[in-house]
Structures are given as C-alpha cells and as structure tokens.
Amino acid sequence: MATTPVEPGTTTPGPKTNRIGLTVMDYKGGKTTLCAGCGHNAISERIIESMYEMGVQPEFLIKPSGIGCSSKTPAYFMSRSHSFNAVHGRMPSVATGAILANRKLVCIGVSGDGDTASIGIGQFIHLMRRNLPIIYIIEDNGVYGLTKGQFSATADLGSKLKTGVVNDLPPIDTCALAIQLGATLVGRSFSGDKRQLSAMLKAAIAHKGTVMLDVVSPCVTFNDHEGSTKSYKYVKEHEETLQDVSFVPHFEEIAVEYDPGTTINVEMHDGSHLRLRKLHEDFDPTNRIAAISALMTAHAKDEVLTGIFYVDTKKPSFTEMLNLVEEPLGTLPDERVRPGKAVIDEVMQRLM
Ligand SMILES: Cc1ncc(C[n+]2csc(CCOP(=O)(O)OP(=O)(O)O)c2C)c(N)n1
Ligand code: SF4
Ligand SMILES: [Mg+2]
C-alpha cells in the first residue's frame, strides 16, 4: 500500500511519511486480542514506531515467535511482513533457517519468559552462541500468562502468585546468560518506558548480530499484584537505570554534540550512533565481566536494572562466519546450488 504524496499545487498535506515513503499505518497490524493494559501491547506499539522511524521495508521483515500471549503479538504489528508462529520454545530454529535462507531479511523474534527460559531454554542457549543477525525480544512478565499465570523461570525468588504461592527457586537472568554465551547487544527495558525502549529497538535494528532485549512487561491479569516483582508498581519503585539511552540513525544529521567524559558513543555497523549517557559510575558496556557483575549486584539489591549492558560491534555475525554469498540462498537458481554430474563423479572417484 503506497502512500499518497503531496500533489504539487495542493494545500492539504498528505500523511507524514518516513524515509522510504511509508506512513505509520503501513507498519500496523491486526487489532490486539490481549487484555487491556497488558505490557505486551505497549511493546508492539514501540516496535511499530521504531520500524517506521528506521524506515524498515515491511516486506523485508520476518517476525517469528513461539507460543504464549507474547508470541501472539506479531499478529498485532506489521501485517505486511512475514510471520511464523512456531512450536512452544522453538522459534530460534525457525528464525535461524529463515535468516540462512535469506540473509537480506531483518528478523525480529518475539518470545515470552516461559517460551524462552522454561521450555525453550535449550534453543535459546544455542541461538545466543551464534551471533545470528536477529533481534530477540523476551516480553517478560514472570508467568505463563496464556495458561493462567503459573511461575516461569524468570520469576524472582520469594515473589508471590495471586493465590499466595511463593516462588522458592532463583530466577534465570536471560541477559546475563546472553552476555556469557556471546550475544553482541544485550539490554533490559520496561514496557512502560517509551523513550528507553524505542531507542534500544532502533539500535537493535541497526545492529548486525544477535540482539537480546529482555523487556519487563507486566501481566495485568495474573501478575500485577502486591508480592509480584514484575508488576507496574514494583518495577517503577525498583528500577535502576544504567544509562540514558539515545540513538542517532545514519540518515539523520548528528546535531547534538556529546561529552565523552559523560557519554559513551558506539558507532553501529551502518554508521548510526548509540549514545549512552552514564548514570552509573563508570560502567563500560564493552566489558562482559563488568556487565555480568552489574546484573548480579542489582539482583542482590533487589533492583530492576535497565539499560544496555553489553555491546560488541566487531564480532563477526553467523552469516559472515559461514561465508554465505551475498545473494539470498533461497533465490539462487538450481544450477548454482546443485553440483553437476562431473563434480559428483569426481567425488565418487575420490571415495573409491
Ligand atoms: C509443547 C507445549 N507445552 C506447553 C504448552 C502450554 N503453554 C502455552 S503458552 C505457555 C507459556 C507461555 O508463557 P510465556 O512464554 O511467558 O508467555 P506469556 O503468555 O506470559 O506472554 C505454555 C506452558 C504448549 N502450548 N506447548
Ligand atoms: S493474560 Fe497477562 S500476558 Fe496474557 S494478555 Fe492478559 S495481561 Fe497479557
Ligand atoms: Mg510470560
């Protein structure tokens, strides 16, 4: 659906368009069927805005997901893009196949804390090791929302269900795990923090490698009560922000200067700039050990630490490591992917 540009000589301006001539409506999806006030809806809104502002061509985006309320959300943004609702916890293998078949696609994989940290933990771990170009989002509410609110593996020790049941197991910190395993842009945000989440998503779109964003996203129906550590109230009262995150895309002029003493500037693969104004001591987001230590310290203090914990723009991505041809494998003609008879005969000769 192309948008109508302003006709020369007319006075009524057409709808606002982005750098590829699309309106924000071109990035919308179906009407949400999630509960009113669910954090996941706010995340879909931020995805729509950031994809529009970055000028991602919807037809070049794939949005695989697993199973859960969170995994339903790709239906509520970017209807013109490709979608794949995979088996519970198995989105990483579908995403890997899609990206290897077409390296030109932008991939945003949407998962939940149950989908990732419970049933899908094995797939998640191996995905994080590969630095596949993917934006992996965990919409983290600490419960299995779709199956009526049981604890997931990201629920904090001592947090309470509505029924009074107390969680007696420690949480898996998906960010610490992703950093340790090799993801190259890792952060945590909150569905209620529009500014921070938008900046992180735009940086994620510019990054060429595995982005892992854990977004705390309250479940208003099953986990937003007193005793929950994933409620709106708890996160607002316990959030500790590492940096003020801003993003300058490569197609915009850098108007604002920054002071290197207070702000870390990360140049992304496409020439965009991720700006991290320090709010926390001298935190260095290129130091993995410091990042894991900051996360562990925050847990010990019952803080919900948000910000960009780790970034590495130098590590080769999985597609680079595999030395794939530029042209998507999925569109290569048969004569370029099938060895001819002479090649097969030669291999057979060598095996005799
Ligand atoms: C193989 C399999 N096991 C269990 C289920 C049941 N099930 C559906 S969604 C879900 C948990 C979803 O939790 P999460 O990923 O946190 O998503 P949320 O609904 O909280 O957004 C479970 C256990 C299933 N669909 N498939
Ligand atoms: S049950 Fe919870 S996670 Fe699911 S849509 Fe409702 S508020 Fe959101
Ligand atoms: Mg959940």
Coordinates of C-alpha atoms and ligand atoms in Angstrom, one line a residue:
M1 CA 0.0 0.0 0.0
A2 CA 1.9 3.1 -1.2
T3 CA 1.0 6.4 0.4
T4 CA -0.2 9.4 -1.4
P5 CA 2.5 12.1 -1.7
V6 CA 1.5 15.8 -1.6
E7 CA 0.3 16.9 -5.0
P8 CA 2.1 19.9 -6.3
G9 CA -0.2 22.9 -6.0
T10 CA -2.5 21.4 -3.3
T11 CA -2.7 22.9 0.1
T12 CA -3.7 19.8 2.1
P13 CA -0.5 17.9 3.1
G14 CA -0.7 14.2 2.8
P15 CA 0.0 11.9 5.8
K16 CA 3.5 12.1 7.2
T17 CA 5.9 9.6 5.6
N18 CA 9.2 8.1 6.6
R19 CA 12.4 7.9 4.5
I20 CA 11.0 5.1 2.3
G21 CA 7.7 7.0 1.7
L22 CA 5.5 4.9 4.0
T23 CA 3.1 6.1 6.7
V24 CA 2.9 4.7 10.2
M25 CA -0.3 2.9 9.1
D26 CA 1.9 0.8 6.8
Y27 CA 3.5 -0.7 9.9
K28 CA 0.3 -1.5 11.9
G29 CA -1.0 -5.0 12.4
G30 CA -4.3 -6.5 13.4
K31 CA -6.3 -5.4 16.4
T32 CA -4.9 -6.8 19.7
T33 CA -6.9 -9.5 21.5
L34 CA -4.7 -9.3 24.6
C35 CA -6.0 -7.9 27.9
A36 CA -6.3 -4.1 28.1
G37 CA -3.3 -2.8 29.9
C38 CA -1.0 -5.8 29.1
G39 CA 2.6 -4.7 28.8
H40 CA 2.9 -6.7 25.6
N41 CA 0.6 -4.2 23.8
A42 CA 2.9 -1.3 24.6
I43 CA 5.9 -3.3 23.2
S44 CA 4.1 -3.8 19.9
E45 CA 3.5 -0.1 19.8
R46 CA 7.2 0.6 20.2
I47 CA 8.1 -1.9 17.5
I48 CA 5.7 -0.2 15.1
E49 CA 7.2 3.2 15.9
S50 CA 10.8 2.2 15.7
M51 CA 10.4 0.2 12.4
Y52 CA 8.6 3.2 10.9
E53 CA 11.2 5.7 12.1
M54 CA 14.1 3.5 10.9
G55 CA 12.4 3.0 7.5
V56 CA 12.4 -0.8 7.5
Q57 CA 10.7 -2.1 4.4
P58 CA 7.9 -4.3 5.9
E59 CA 8.2 -6.9 3.2
F60 CA 11.8 -7.4 4.2
L61 CA 11.0 -8.2 7.8
I62 CA 10.3 -11.6 9.4
K63 CA 8.7 -11.9 12.8
P64 CA 8.8 -15.4 14.1
S65 CA 7.5 -16.2 17.6
G66 CA 6.9 -19.2 19.9
I67 CA 3.7 -19.8 21.9
G68 CA 2.2 -17.5 24.6
C69 CA 0.4 -14.2 24.9
S70 CA 3.7 -12.6 24.0
S71 CA 4.2 -14.8 21.0
K72 CA 0.8 -13.8 19.7
T73 CA 1.8 -10.2 19.3
P74 CA 3.5 -10.4 15.9
A75 CA -0.2 -10.5 14.6
Y76 CA -0.6 -7.0 16.1
F77 CA 2.2 -5.2 14.3
M78 CA 3.4 -5.1 10.7
S79 CA 0.8 -7.0 8.8
R80 CA 2.8 -6.7 5.6
S81 CA 5.7 -8.6 7.0
H82 CA 6.3 -12.4 7.2
S83 CA 5.2 -14.2 10.3
F84 CA 5.7 -17.7 11.7
N85 CA 4.1 -18.8 14.9
A86 CA 6.4 -21.7 15.8
V87 CA 6.1 -24.6 18.3
H88 CA 6.5 -23.5 22.0
G89 CA 10.1 -22.6 22.7
R90 CA 11.3 -23.5 19.1
M91 CA 11.3 -20.0 17.5
P92 CA 15.1 -19.9 17.4
S93 CA 15.4 -22.8 14.9
V94 CA 12.7 -21.3 12.6
A95 CA 14.5 -17.9 12.8
T96 CA 17.9 -19.5 12.0
G97 CA 16.5 -21.3 9.0
A98 CA 14.8 -18.2 7.7
I99 CA 17.9 -16.0 8.0
L100 CA 20.2 -18.5 6.4
A101 CA 17.7 -18.9 3.5
N102 CA 17.5 -15.1 3.1
R103 CA 20.2 -13.1 4.7
K104 CA 18.6 -9.8 3.5
L105 CA 15.7 -10.2 5.9
V106 CA 15.5 -8.2 9.1
C107 CA 14.4 -10.7 11.8
I108 CA 12.6 -9.8 15.0
G109 CA 11.9 -12.8 17.1
V110 CA 9.3 -12.4 19.8
S111 CA 9.2 -14.7 22.8
G112 CA 8.0 -14.8 26.4
D113 CA 9.8 -15.7 29.6
G114 CA 8.1 -19.1 29.6
D115 CA 8.8 -19.6 25.9
T116 CA 12.4 -18.7 26.3
A117 CA 13.6 -19.5 29.9
S118 CA 11.4 -22.6 30.6
I119 CA 10.6 -24.9 27.6
G120 CA 12.8 -23.0 25.1
I121 CA 16.0 -22.7 27.2
G122 CA 18.0 -25.2 25.1
Q123 CA 17.2 -23.4 21.8
F124 CA 17.8 -20.0 23.4
I125 CA 21.3 -21.0 24.6
H126 CA 22.5 -22.2 21.2
L127 CA 21.0 -19.2 19.4
M128 CA 22.9 -16.8 21.7
R129 CA 26.2 -18.6 20.9
R130 CA 26.0 -18.0 17.2
N131 CA 25.6 -14.2 16.8
L132 CA 22.9 -14.7 14.2
P133 CA 21.6 -11.4 13.0
I134 CA 18.3 -11.4 14.9
I135 CA 16.5 -9.1 17.4
Y136 CA 15.4 -11.5 20.1
I137 CA 12.8 -9.9 22.4
I138 CA 11.6 -11.5 25.6
E139 CA 8.3 -10.0 26.8
D140 CA 9.0 -10.8 30.4
N141 CA 6.1 -11.0 32.9
G142 CA 7.5 -13.7 35.2
V143 CA 4.5 -16.0 34.5
Y144 CA 2.9 -18.2 31.8
G145 CA 0.1 -15.6 31.0
L146 CA -1.6 -17.7 28.3
T147 CA -2.0 -20.7 30.6
K148 CA -3.3 -18.7 33.6
G149 CA -0.3 -17.4 35.4
Q150 CA 2.0 -20.1 36.7
F151 CA 5.5 -19.0 37.6
S152 CA 8.1 -19.0 34.8
A153 CA 11.8 -19.5 35.3
T154 CA 12.4 -15.7 35.4
A155 CA 10.2 -15.2 38.4
D156 CA 12.2 -13.8 41.4
L157 CA 12.9 -15.9 44.4
G158 CA 10.3 -15.1 47.1
S159 CA 7.8 -13.4 44.7
K160 CA 4.2 -14.4 45.2
L161 CA 1.4 -15.5 42.9
K162 CA -2.1 -14.1 43.4
T163 CA -3.1 -17.3 45.1
G164 CA -0.3 -16.7 47.7
V165 CA 2.0 -19.4 46.4
V166 CA 5.6 -18.3 46.9
N167 CA 8.3 -19.0 44.3
D168 CA 11.2 -20.8 46.0
L169 CA 13.5 -21.1 43.1
P170 CA 16.1 -18.5 41.9
P171 CA 15.4 -16.7 38.6
I172 CA 17.3 -17.2 35.3
D173 CA 18.7 -13.9 34.3
T174 CA 18.4 -14.1 30.5
C175 CA 20.6 -11.0 30.0
A176 CA 23.5 -12.4 32.0
L177 CA 23.1 -15.7 30.1
A178 CA 23.0 -14.0 26.7
I179 CA 26.1 -12.0 27.5
Q180 CA 28.0 -15.0 28.8
L181 CA 27.1 -17.0 25.7
G182 CA 28.0 -14.5 23.0
A183 CA 25.1 -12.2 22.1
T184 CA 26.5 -8.9 21.0
L185 CA 23.9 -6.3 22.0
V186 CA 22.1 -7.1 25.3
G187 CA 19.8 -4.9 27.3
R188 CA 16.8 -4.8 29.6
S189 CA 14.0 -2.3 29.4
F190 CA 10.4 -1.9 30.7
S191 CA 7.3 -1.8 28.6
G192 CA 6.3 1.4 30.4
D193 CA 9.4 3.3 29.4
K194 CA 8.6 4.5 25.9
R195 CA 11.8 6.6 25.4
Q196 CA 14.3 4.0 26.5
L197 CA 12.6 1.0 24.7
S198 CA 12.3 3.0 21.5
A199 CA 16.0 3.9 21.5
M200 CA 17.0 0.4 22.2
L201 CA 14.8 -1.0 19.5
K202 CA 16.3 1.4 16.9
A203 CA 19.8 0.4 17.9
A204 CA 18.7 -3.2 17.6
I205 CA 17.6 -2.6 14.0
A206 CA 21.0 -1.1 13.2
H207 CA 23.0 -3.9 14.8
K208 CA 24.3 -6.8 12.7
G209 CA 24.4 -9.7 15.2
T210 CA 22.4 -11.2 18.0
V211 CA 20.4 -8.6 20.0
M212 CA 18.8 -9.8 23.1
L213 CA 16.3 -7.5 24.8
D214 CA 14.6 -8.6 27.9
V215 CA 11.6 -6.2 28.3
V216 CA 9.8 -6.4 31.7
S217 CA 6.2 -6.4 30.6
P218 CA 3.6 -6.7 33.4
C219 CA 0.7 -9.2 33.1
V220 CA -2.2 -7.2 34.4
T221 CA -4.4 -10.3 34.8
F222 CA -2.1 -12.7 36.6
N223 CA 1.0 -10.9 37.9
D224 CA 0.4 -7.2 38.8
H225 CA -0.4 -7.6 42.5
E226 CA 1.4 -6.9 45.8
G227 CA 4.1 -9.5 46.2
S228 CA 4.9 -9.7 42.4
T229 CA 8.2 -8.3 41.3
K230 CA 7.1 -7.9 37.7
S231 CA 4.2 -5.5 38.5
Y232 CA 4.0 -1.9 37.2
K233 CA 4.3 -0.6 40.8
Y234 CA 7.3 -2.8 41.7
V235 CA 9.2 -2.0 38.5
K236 CA 8.6 1.7 38.9
E237 CA 9.8 1.6 42.5
H238 CA 12.8 -0.6 42.0
E239 CA 14.0 0.4 38.5
E240 CA 17.7 1.5 38.4
T241 CA 18.7 2.9 35.0
L242 CA 22.3 2.3 33.9
Q243 CA 22.4 5.0 31.2
D244 CA 20.2 7.5 29.4
V245 CA 20.0 5.7 26.0
S246 CA 19.6 7.7 22.8
F247 CA 20.1 6.7 19.1
V248 CA 21.0 8.8 16.1
P249 CA 20.3 6.9 12.8
H250 CA 22.8 7.2 10.0
F251 CA 20.4 9.0 7.8
E252 CA 19.9 11.9 10.3
E253 CA 22.5 14.6 10.9
I254 CA 24.1 14.4 14.3
A255 CA 23.0 17.8 15.6
V256 CA 23.8 17.3 19.3
E257 CA 27.5 17.1 20.4
Y258 CA 28.3 14.9 23.3
D259 CA 30.9 15.0 26.1
P260 CA 33.0 11.8 26.0
G261 CA 33.5 12.2 29.8
T262 CA 29.8 11.6 30.5
T263 CA 28.6 9.8 27.4
I264 CA 29.8 6.7 25.6
N265 CA 29.3 6.8 21.8
V266 CA 29.0 3.5 20.0
E267 CA 29.2 3.6 16.2
M268 CA 27.0 0.9 14.7
H269 CA 27.6 -1.2 11.6
D270 CA 25.6 1.2 9.3
G271 CA 27.1 4.4 10.7
S272 CA 24.3 5.1 13.2
H273 CA 25.3 6.1 16.7
L274 CA 24.2 4.7 20.0
R275 CA 24.7 7.2 22.8
L276 CA 24.8 6.1 26.4
R277 CA 24.9 8.9 28.9
K278 CA 26.3 7.4 32.1
L279 CA 24.1 7.5 35.1
H280 CA 26.0 4.7 36.9
E281 CA 29.6 5.2 38.0
D282 CA 32.0 4.3 35.1
F283 CA 30.1 1.4 33.7
D284 CA 31.7 0.2 30.5
P285 CA 29.2 -1.7 28.2
T286 CA 32.0 -3.3 26.2
N287 CA 33.2 -5.2 29.3
R288 CA 31.4 -8.5 29.7
I289 CA 32.6 -9.2 33.1
A290 CA 31.5 -5.8 34.3
A291 CA 28.1 -6.3 32.7
I292 CA 27.5 -9.6 34.4
S293 CA 28.8 -8.2 37.7
A294 CA 26.4 -5.2 37.4
L295 CA 23.5 -7.6 36.9
M296 CA 24.4 -9.8 39.9
T297 CA 24.9 -6.7 42.1
A298 CA 21.5 -5.4 41.1
H299 CA 19.8 -8.7 41.9
A300 CA 21.4 -8.7 45.4
K301 CA 20.0 -5.2 46.0
D302 CA 16.5 -6.2 44.6
E303 CA 16.9 -3.6 41.8
V304 CA 15.5 -4.0 38.3
L305 CA 18.5 -2.8 36.4
T306 CA 17.7 -1.4 32.9
G307 CA 19.8 -0.1 30.0
I308 CA 22.4 -1.5 27.6
F309 CA 24.5 -4.0 29.4
Y310 CA 26.8 -5.2 26.7
V311 CA 27.6 -4.2 23.1
D312 CA 30.2 -5.5 20.6
T313 CA 30.0 -4.3 17.1
K314 CA 33.2 -6.1 15.9
K315 CA 32.4 -9.8 16.3
P316 CA 31.5 -11.5 13.0
S317 CA 27.9 -12.5 12.6
F318 CA 26.9 -16.1 11.9
T319 CA 26.2 -15.3 8.2
E320 CA 29.7 -13.8 7.9
M321 CA 31.3 -16.7 9.7
L322 CA 29.5 -19.1 7.3
N323 CA 30.9 -17.1 4.4
L324 CA 27.5 -17.0 2.7
V325 CA 27.2 -15.5 -0.8
E326 CA 25.5 -12.0 -0.8
E327 CA 22.6 -13.2 -2.8
P328 CA 19.9 -15.0 -0.6
L329 CA 20.4 -18.8 -0.8
G330 CA 16.6 -19.1 -1.2
T331 CA 16.7 -17.3 -4.6
L332 CA 19.8 -18.9 -6.1
P333 CA 18.9 -20.9 -9.2
D334 CA 19.3 -24.7 -9.3
E335 CA 22.5 -24.5 -11.5
R336 CA 24.3 -22.6 -8.7
V337 CA 23.2 -24.8 -5.8
R338 CA 23.3 -28.3 -7.3
P339 CA 26.7 -29.8 -8.2
G340 CA 26.8 -31.1 -11.8
K341 CA 27.4 -34.7 -12.8
A342 CA 31.1 -34.1 -13.4
V343 CA 31.5 -32.9 -9.8
I344 CA 29.6 -35.8 -8.4
D345 CA 31.6 -38.3 -10.5
E346 CA 34.9 -36.7 -9.2
V347 CA 33.7 -37.1 -5.6
M348 CA 32.8 -40.7 -6.2
Q349 CA 36.2 -41.4 -7.8
R350 CA 37.9 -40.0 -4.7
L351 CA 35.8 -42.3 -2.5
M352 CA 36.6 -45.4 -4.5
Ligands
LIG1 C1 4.8 -28.1 24.0 C2 3.8 -27.2 24.8 N1 3.9 -27.3 26.1 C3 3.0 -26.5 26.8 C4 2.2 -25.6 26.2 C5 1.2 -24.7 27.0 N2 1.6 -23.3 27.0 C6 1.1 -22.5 26.1 S1 1.7 -20.9 26.4 C7 2.7 -21.4 27.7 C8 3.5 -20.5 28.5 C9 3.7 -19.1 27.9 O1 4.4 -18.3 28.7 P1 5.2 -17.1 28.2 O2 6.2 -17.5 27.1 O3 5.9 -16.4 29.4 O4 4.2 -16.2 27.5 P2 3.1 -15.2 28.1 O5 1.8 -15.8 27.9 O6 3.4 -15.0 29.6 O7 3.3 -13.9 27.4 C10 2.5 -22.8 27.9 C11 3.2 -23.5 29.0 C12 2.2 -25.6 24.8 N3 1.4 -24.8 24.1 N4 3.0 -26.4 24.1
SF4_2 S1 -3.1 -12.9 30.5 FE1 -1.5 -11.5 31.1 S2 0.1 -11.7 29.5 FE2 -1.8 -12.6 28.7 S3 -2.8 -10.9 27.5 FE3 -3.6 -10.9 29.6 S4 -2.3 -9.4 30.7 FE4 -1.2 -10.0 28.9
MG3 MG 5.3 -14.8 30.4

